[in-house]
Tab-separated table of N, CA and C in Angstrom:
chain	number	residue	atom	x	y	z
A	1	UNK	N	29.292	30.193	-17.469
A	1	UNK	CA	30.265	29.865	-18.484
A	1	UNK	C	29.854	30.550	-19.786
A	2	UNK	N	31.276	31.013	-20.505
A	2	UNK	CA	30.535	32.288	-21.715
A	2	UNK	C	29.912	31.015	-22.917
A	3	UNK	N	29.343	31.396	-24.010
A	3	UNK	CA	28.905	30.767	-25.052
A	3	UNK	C	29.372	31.407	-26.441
A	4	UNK	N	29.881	31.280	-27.147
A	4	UNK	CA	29.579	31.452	-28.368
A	4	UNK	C	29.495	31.408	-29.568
A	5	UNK	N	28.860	32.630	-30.694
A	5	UNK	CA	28.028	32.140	-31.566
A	5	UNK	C	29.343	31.641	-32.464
A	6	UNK	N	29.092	30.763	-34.030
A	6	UNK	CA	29.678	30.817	-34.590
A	6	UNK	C	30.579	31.648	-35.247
A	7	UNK	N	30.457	32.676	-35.545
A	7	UNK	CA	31.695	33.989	-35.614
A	7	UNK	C	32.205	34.123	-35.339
A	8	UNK	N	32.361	34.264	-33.742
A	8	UNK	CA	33.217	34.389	-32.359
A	8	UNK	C	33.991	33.238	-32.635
A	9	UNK	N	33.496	32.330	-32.699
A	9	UNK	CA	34.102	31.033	-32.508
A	9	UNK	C	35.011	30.768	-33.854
A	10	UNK	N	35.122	31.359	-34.977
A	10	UNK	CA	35.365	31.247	-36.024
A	10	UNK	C	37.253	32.372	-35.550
A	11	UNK	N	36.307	33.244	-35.246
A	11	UNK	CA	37.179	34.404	-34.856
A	11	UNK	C	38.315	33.869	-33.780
A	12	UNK	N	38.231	33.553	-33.218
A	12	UNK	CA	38.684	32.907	-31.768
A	12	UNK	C	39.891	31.681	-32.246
A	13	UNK	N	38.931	30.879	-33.235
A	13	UNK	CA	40.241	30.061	-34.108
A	13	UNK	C	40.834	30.176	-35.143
A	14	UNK	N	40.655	31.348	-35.648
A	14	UNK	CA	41.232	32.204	-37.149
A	14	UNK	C	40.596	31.114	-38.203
A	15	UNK	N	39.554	30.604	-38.225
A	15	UNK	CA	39.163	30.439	-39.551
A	15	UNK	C	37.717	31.132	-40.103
A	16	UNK	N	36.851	30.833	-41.122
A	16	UNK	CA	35.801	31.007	-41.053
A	16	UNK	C	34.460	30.511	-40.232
A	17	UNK	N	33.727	31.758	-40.384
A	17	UNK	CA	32.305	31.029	-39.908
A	17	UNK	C	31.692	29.911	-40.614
A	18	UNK	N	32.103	29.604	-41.917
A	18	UNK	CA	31.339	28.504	-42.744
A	18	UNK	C	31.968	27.588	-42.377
A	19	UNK	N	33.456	27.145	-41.937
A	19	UNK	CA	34.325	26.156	-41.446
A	19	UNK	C	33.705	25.698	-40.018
A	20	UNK	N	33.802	26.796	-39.315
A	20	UNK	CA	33.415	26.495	-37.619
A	20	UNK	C	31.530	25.569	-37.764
A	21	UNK	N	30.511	26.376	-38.565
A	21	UNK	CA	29.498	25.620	-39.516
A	21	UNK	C	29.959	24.126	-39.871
A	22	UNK	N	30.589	23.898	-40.457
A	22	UNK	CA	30.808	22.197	-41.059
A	22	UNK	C	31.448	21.387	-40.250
A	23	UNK	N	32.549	22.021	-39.562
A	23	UNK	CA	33.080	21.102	-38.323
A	23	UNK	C	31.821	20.813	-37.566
A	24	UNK	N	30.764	21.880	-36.488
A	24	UNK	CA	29.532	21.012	-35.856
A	24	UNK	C	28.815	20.082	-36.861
A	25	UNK	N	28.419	20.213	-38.361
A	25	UNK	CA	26.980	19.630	-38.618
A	25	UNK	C	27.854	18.436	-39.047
A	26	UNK	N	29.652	17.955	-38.920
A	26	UNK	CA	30.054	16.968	-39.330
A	26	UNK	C	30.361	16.345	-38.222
A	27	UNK	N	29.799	16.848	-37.119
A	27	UNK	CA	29.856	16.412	-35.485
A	27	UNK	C	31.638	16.718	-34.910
A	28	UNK	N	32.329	17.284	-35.164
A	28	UNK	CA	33.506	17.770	-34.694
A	28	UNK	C	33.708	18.734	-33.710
A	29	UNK	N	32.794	19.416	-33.544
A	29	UNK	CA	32.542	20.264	-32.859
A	29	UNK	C	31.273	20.706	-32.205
A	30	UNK	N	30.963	20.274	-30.837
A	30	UNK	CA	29.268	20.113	-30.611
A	30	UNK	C	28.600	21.787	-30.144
A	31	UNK	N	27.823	21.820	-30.808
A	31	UNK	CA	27.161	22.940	-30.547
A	31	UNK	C	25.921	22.694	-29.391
A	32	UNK	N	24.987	23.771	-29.699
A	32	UNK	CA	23.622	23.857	-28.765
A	32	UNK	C	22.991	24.790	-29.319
A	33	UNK	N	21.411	24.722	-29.536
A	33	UNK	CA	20.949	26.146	-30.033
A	33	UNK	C	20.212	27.154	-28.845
A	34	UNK	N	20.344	28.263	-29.184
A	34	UNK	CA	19.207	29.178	-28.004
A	34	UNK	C	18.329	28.907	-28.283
A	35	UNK	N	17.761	29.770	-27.742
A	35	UNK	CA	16.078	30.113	-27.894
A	35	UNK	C	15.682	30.469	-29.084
A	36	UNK	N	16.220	31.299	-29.814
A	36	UNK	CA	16.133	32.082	-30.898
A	36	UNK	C	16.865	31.129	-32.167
A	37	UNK	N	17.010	29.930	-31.823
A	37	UNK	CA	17.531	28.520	-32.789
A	37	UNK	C	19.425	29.161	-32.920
A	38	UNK	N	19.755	30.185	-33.090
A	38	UNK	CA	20.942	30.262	-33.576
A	38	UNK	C	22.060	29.633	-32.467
A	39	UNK	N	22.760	28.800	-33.298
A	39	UNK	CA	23.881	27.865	-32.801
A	39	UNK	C	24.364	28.528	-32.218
A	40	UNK	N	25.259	27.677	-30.905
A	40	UNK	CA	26.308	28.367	-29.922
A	40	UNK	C	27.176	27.368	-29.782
A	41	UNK	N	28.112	27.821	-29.073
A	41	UNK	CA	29.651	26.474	-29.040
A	41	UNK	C	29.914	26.960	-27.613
A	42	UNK	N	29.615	26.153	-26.704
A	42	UNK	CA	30.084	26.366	-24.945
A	42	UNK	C	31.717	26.841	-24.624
A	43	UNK	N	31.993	27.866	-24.115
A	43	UNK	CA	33.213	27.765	-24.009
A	43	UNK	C	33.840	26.598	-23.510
A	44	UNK	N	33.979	26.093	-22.603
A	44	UNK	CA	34.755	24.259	-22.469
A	44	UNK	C	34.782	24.043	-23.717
A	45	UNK	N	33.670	23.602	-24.478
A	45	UNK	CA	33.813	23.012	-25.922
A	45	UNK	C	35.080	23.720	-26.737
A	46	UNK	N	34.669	24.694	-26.837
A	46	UNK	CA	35.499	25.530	-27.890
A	46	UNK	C	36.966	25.501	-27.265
A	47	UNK	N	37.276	25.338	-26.026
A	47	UNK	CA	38.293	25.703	-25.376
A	47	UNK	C	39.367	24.321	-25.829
A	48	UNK	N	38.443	23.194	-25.236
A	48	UNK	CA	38.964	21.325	-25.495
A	48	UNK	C	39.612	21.594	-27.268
A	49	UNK	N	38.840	21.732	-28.280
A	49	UNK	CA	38.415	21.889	-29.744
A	49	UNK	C	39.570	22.745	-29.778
A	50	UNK	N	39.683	23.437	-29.773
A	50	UNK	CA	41.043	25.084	-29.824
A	50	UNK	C	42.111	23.933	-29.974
A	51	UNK	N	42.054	23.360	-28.413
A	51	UNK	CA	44.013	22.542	-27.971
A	51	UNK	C	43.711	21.173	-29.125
A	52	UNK	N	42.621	20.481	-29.396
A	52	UNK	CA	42.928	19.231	-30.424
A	52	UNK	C	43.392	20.059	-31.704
A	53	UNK	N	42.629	21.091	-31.922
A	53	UNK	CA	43.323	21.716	-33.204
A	53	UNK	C	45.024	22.203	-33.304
A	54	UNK	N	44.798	22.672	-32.097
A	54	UNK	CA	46.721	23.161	-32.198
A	54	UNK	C	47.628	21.994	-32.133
A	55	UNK	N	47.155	20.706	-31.965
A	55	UNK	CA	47.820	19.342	-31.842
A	55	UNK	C	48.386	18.795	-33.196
A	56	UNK	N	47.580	19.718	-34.367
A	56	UNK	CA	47.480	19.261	-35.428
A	56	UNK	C	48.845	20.034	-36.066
A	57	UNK	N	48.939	19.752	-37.687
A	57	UNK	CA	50.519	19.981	-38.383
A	57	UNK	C	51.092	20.971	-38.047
A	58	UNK	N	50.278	22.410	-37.248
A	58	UNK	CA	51.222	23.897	-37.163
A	58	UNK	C	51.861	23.898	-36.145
A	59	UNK	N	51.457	23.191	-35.100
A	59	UNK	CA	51.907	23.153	-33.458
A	59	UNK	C	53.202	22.469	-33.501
A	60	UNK	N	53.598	21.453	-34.246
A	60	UNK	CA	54.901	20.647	-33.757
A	60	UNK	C	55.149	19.992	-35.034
A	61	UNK	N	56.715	20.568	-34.679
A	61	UNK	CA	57.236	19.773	-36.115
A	61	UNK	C	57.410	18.380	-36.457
A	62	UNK	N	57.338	17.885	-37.495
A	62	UNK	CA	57.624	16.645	-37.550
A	62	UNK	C	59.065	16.321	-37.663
A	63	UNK	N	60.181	16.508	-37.085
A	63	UNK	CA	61.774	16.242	-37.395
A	63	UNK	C	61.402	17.288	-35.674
A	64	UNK	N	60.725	16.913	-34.592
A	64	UNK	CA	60.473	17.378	-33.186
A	64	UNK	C	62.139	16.627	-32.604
A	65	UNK	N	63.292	17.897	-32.482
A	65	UNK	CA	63.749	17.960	-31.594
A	65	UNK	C	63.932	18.297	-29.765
A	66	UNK	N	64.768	17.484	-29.240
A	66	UNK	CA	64.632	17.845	-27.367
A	66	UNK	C	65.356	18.936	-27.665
A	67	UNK	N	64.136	19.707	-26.568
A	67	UNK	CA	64.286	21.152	-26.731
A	67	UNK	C	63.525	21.970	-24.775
A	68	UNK	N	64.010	22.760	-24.493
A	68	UNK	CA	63.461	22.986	-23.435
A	68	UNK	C	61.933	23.699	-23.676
A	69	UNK	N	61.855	24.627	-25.261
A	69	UNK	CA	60.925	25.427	-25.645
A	69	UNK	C	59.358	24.748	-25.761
A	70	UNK	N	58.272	24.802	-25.486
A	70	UNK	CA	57.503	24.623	-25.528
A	70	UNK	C	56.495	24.800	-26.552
A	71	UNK	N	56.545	25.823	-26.975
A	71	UNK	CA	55.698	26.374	-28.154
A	71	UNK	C	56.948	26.570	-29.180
A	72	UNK	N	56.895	25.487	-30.591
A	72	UNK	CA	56.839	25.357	-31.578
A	72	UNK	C	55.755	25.574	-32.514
A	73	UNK	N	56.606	26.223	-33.394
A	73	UNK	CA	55.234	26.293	-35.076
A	73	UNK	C	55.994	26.695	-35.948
A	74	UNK	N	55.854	25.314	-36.892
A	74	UNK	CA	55.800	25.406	-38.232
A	74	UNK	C	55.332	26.341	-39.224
A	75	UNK	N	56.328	26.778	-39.908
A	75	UNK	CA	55.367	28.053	-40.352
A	75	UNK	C	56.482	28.006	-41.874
A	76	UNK	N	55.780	29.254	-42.454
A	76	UNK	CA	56.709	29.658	-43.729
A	76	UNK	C	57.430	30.886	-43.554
A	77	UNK	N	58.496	31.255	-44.001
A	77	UNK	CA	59.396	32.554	-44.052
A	77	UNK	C	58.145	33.791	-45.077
A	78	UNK	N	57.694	34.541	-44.859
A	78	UNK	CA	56.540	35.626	-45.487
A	78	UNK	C	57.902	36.804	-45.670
A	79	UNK	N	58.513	37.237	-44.825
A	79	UNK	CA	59.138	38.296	-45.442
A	79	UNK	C	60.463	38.344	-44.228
A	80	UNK	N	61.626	38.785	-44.880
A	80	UNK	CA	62.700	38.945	-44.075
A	80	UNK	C	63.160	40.362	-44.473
A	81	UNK	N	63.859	41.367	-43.406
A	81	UNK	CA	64.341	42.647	-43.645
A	81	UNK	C	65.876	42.462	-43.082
A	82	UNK	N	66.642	43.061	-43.732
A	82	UNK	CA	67.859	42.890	-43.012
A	82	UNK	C	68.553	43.970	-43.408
A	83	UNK	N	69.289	44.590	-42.014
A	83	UNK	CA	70.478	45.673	-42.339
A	83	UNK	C	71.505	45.275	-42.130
A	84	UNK	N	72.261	46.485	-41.295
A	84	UNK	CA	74.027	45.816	-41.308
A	84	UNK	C	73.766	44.710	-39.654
A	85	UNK	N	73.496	44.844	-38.810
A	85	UNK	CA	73.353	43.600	-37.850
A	85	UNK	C	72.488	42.859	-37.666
A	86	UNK	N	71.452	43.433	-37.254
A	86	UNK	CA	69.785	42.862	-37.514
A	86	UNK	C	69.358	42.253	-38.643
A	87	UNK	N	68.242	41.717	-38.231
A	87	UNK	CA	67.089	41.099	-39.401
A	87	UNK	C	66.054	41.042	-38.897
A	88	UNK	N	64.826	41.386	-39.485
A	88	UNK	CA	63.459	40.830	-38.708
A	88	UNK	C	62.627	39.710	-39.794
A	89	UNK	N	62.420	38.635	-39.061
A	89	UNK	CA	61.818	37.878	-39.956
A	89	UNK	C	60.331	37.003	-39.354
A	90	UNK	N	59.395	37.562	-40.671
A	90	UNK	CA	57.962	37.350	-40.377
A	90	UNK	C	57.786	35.675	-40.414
A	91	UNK	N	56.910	35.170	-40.118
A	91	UNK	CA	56.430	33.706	-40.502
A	91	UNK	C	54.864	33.461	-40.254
A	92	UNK	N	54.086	32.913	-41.015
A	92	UNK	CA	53.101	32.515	-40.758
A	92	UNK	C	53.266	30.525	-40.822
A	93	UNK	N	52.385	30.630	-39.406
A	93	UNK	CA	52.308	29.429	-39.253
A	93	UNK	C	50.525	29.375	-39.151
A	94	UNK	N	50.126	28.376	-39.851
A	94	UNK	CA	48.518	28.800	-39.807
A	94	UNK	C	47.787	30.174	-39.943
A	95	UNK	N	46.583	30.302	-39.027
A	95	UNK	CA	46.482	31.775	-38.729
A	95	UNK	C	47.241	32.788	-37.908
A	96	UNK	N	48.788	31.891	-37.131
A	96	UNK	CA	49.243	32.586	-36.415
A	96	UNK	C	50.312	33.383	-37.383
A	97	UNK	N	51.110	34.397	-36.893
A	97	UNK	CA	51.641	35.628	-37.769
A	97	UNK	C	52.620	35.691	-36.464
A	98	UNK	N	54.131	35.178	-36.573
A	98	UNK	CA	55.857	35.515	-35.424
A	98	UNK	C	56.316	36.108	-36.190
A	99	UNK	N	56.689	36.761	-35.452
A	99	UNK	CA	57.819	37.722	-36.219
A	99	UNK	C	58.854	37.858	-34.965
A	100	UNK	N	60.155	37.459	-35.871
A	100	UNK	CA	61.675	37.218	-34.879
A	100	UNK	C	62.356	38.327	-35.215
A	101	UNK	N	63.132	38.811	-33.858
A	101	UNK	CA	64.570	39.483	-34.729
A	101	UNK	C	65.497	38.995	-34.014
A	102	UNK	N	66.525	38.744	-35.410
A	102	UNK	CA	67.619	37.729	-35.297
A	102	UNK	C	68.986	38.762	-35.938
A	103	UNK	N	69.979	37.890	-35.807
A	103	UNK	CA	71.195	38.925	-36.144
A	103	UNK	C	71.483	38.495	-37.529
A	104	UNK	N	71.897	39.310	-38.409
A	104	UNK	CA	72.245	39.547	-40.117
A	104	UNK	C	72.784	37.939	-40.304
A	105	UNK	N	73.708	37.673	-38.823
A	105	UNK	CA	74.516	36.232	-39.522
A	105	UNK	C	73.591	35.297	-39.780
A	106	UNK	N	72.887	35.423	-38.216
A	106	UNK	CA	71.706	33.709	-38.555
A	106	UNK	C	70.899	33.871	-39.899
A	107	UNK	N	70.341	35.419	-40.462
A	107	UNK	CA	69.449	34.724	-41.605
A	107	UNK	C	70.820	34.436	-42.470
A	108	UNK	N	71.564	34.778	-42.817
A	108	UNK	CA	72.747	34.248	-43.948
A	108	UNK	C	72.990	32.925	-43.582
A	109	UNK	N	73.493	32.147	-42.215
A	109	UNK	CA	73.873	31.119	-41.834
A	109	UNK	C	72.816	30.068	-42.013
A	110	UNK	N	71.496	30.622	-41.387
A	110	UNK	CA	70.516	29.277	-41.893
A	110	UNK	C	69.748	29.103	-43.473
A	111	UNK	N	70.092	30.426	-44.051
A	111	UNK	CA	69.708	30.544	-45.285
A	111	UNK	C	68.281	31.208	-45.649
A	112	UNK	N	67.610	31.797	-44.744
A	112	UNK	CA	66.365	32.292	-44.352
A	112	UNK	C	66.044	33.100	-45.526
A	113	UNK	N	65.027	33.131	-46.236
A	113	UNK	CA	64.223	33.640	-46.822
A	113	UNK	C	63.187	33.546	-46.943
A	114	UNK	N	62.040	34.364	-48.432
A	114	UNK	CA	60.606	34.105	-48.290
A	114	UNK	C	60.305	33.004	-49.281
A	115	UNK	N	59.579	32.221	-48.152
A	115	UNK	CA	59.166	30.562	-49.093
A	115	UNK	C	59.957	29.323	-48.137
A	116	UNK	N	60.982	29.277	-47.705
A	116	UNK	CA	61.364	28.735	-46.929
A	116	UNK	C	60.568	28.219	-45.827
A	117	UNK	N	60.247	27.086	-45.538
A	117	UNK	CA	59.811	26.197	-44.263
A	117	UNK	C	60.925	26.660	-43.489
A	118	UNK	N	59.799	26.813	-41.700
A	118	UNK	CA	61.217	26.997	-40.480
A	118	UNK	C	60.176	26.525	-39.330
A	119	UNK	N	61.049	26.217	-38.341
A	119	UNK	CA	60.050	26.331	-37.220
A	119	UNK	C	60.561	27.338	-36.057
A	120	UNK	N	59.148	27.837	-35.629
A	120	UNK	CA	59.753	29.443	-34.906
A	120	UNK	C	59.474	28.630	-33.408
A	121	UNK	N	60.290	29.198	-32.580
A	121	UNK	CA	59.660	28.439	-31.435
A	121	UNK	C	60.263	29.543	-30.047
A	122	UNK	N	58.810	29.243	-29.969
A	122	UNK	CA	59.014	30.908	-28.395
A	122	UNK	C	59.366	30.046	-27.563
A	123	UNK	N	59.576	31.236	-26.665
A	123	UNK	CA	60.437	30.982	-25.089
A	123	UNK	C	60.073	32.087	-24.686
A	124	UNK	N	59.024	32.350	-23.998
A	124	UNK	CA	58.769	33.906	-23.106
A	124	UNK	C	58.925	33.828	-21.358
A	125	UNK	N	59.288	35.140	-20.496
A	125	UNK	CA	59.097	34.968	-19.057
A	125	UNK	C	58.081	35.507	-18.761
A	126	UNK	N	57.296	36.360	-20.288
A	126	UNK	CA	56.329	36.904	-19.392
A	126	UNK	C	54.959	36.698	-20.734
A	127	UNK	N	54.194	36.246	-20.234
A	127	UNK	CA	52.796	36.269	-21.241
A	127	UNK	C	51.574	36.705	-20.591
A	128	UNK	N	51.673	37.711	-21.287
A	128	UNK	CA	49.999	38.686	-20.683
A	128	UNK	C	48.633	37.998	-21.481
A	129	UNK	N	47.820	38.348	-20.820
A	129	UNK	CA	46.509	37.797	-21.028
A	129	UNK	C	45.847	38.795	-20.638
A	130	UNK	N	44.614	39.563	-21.702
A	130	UNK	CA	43.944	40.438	-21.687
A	130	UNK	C	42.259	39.947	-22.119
A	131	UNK	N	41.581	40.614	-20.978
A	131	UNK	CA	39.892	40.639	-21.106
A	131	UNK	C	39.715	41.138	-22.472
A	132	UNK	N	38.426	40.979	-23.796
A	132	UNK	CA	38.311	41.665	-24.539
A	132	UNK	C	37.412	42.765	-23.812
C-alpha cells in the first residue's frame, strides 16, 4: 500500500503542506513516521480523509435538489466568455477549477456572471483515471 509524505498529501488534496501538518498534530488526520522520523499519511488514510473532506461545504449544496447527477459543487462564477451562441463559464469550487459550455441564452437566463454563487454539477459516461 503506497504512503505519503506530507506534500504529496497536501498536493493530492489541493491544500498546503502546513495545513495537511496541523490537521495530523490536531489528530484529524493520522500519520506514522519512517525511519528517517519524517511523517507519512497511509494511503487508506488519506484516501477515507479525501471523501470526509469532500462531504464538507464544496461537495453539496445546501438548497440539495432530486437530481439524477451525482457530483455537485458549489463553487463561484471566476470568469464567463460569451459570443453569438456559446458561453464558456469557469467556476471554482474549492481547489477544484469546472469549466462549462453553455448556450449565450442560459448565461443571460440564469444571470451568470463573475462573483455569482452556482452549483456546477457533472454528469459524465466516461471518466478516465490515469497512473502518475
Amino acid at each position: 500500500m503506497p504512503s505519503y509524505s506530507m506534500g504529496q498529501a497536501a498536493k493530492l488534496l489541493g491544500v498546503s503542506p502546513e495545513t495537511v501538518r496541523r490537521w495530523a498534530d490536531g489528530g484529524r488526520l493520522r500519520v506514522a513516521r519512517d525511519r528517517a522520523g519524517s511523517r507519512l499519511v497511509e494511503g487508506a488514510d488519506l484516501a477515507r480523509f479525501a471523501v470526509e473532506r469532500g462531504a464538507g461545504p464544496h461537495a453539496v449544496p445546501e438548497d440539495d435538489v432530486p437530481t439524477s447527477v451525482r457530483n455537485s459543487f458549489v463553487g463561484i462564477v471566476t470568469a464567463v466568455r460569451v459570443d453569438d451562441v456559446a458561453a464558456q463559464v469557469e467556476v471554482q469550487s474549492g481547489p477544484h477549477r469546472l469549466v462549462s459550455l453553455v448556450t449565450r441564452e442560459a448565461v443571460e437566463e440564469l444571470g451568470l456572471a463573475v462573483g455569482v454563487t452556482v452549483t456546477a454539477r457533472v454528469k459524465s459516461t466516461g471518466v478516465h483515471v490515469d497512473l502518475p
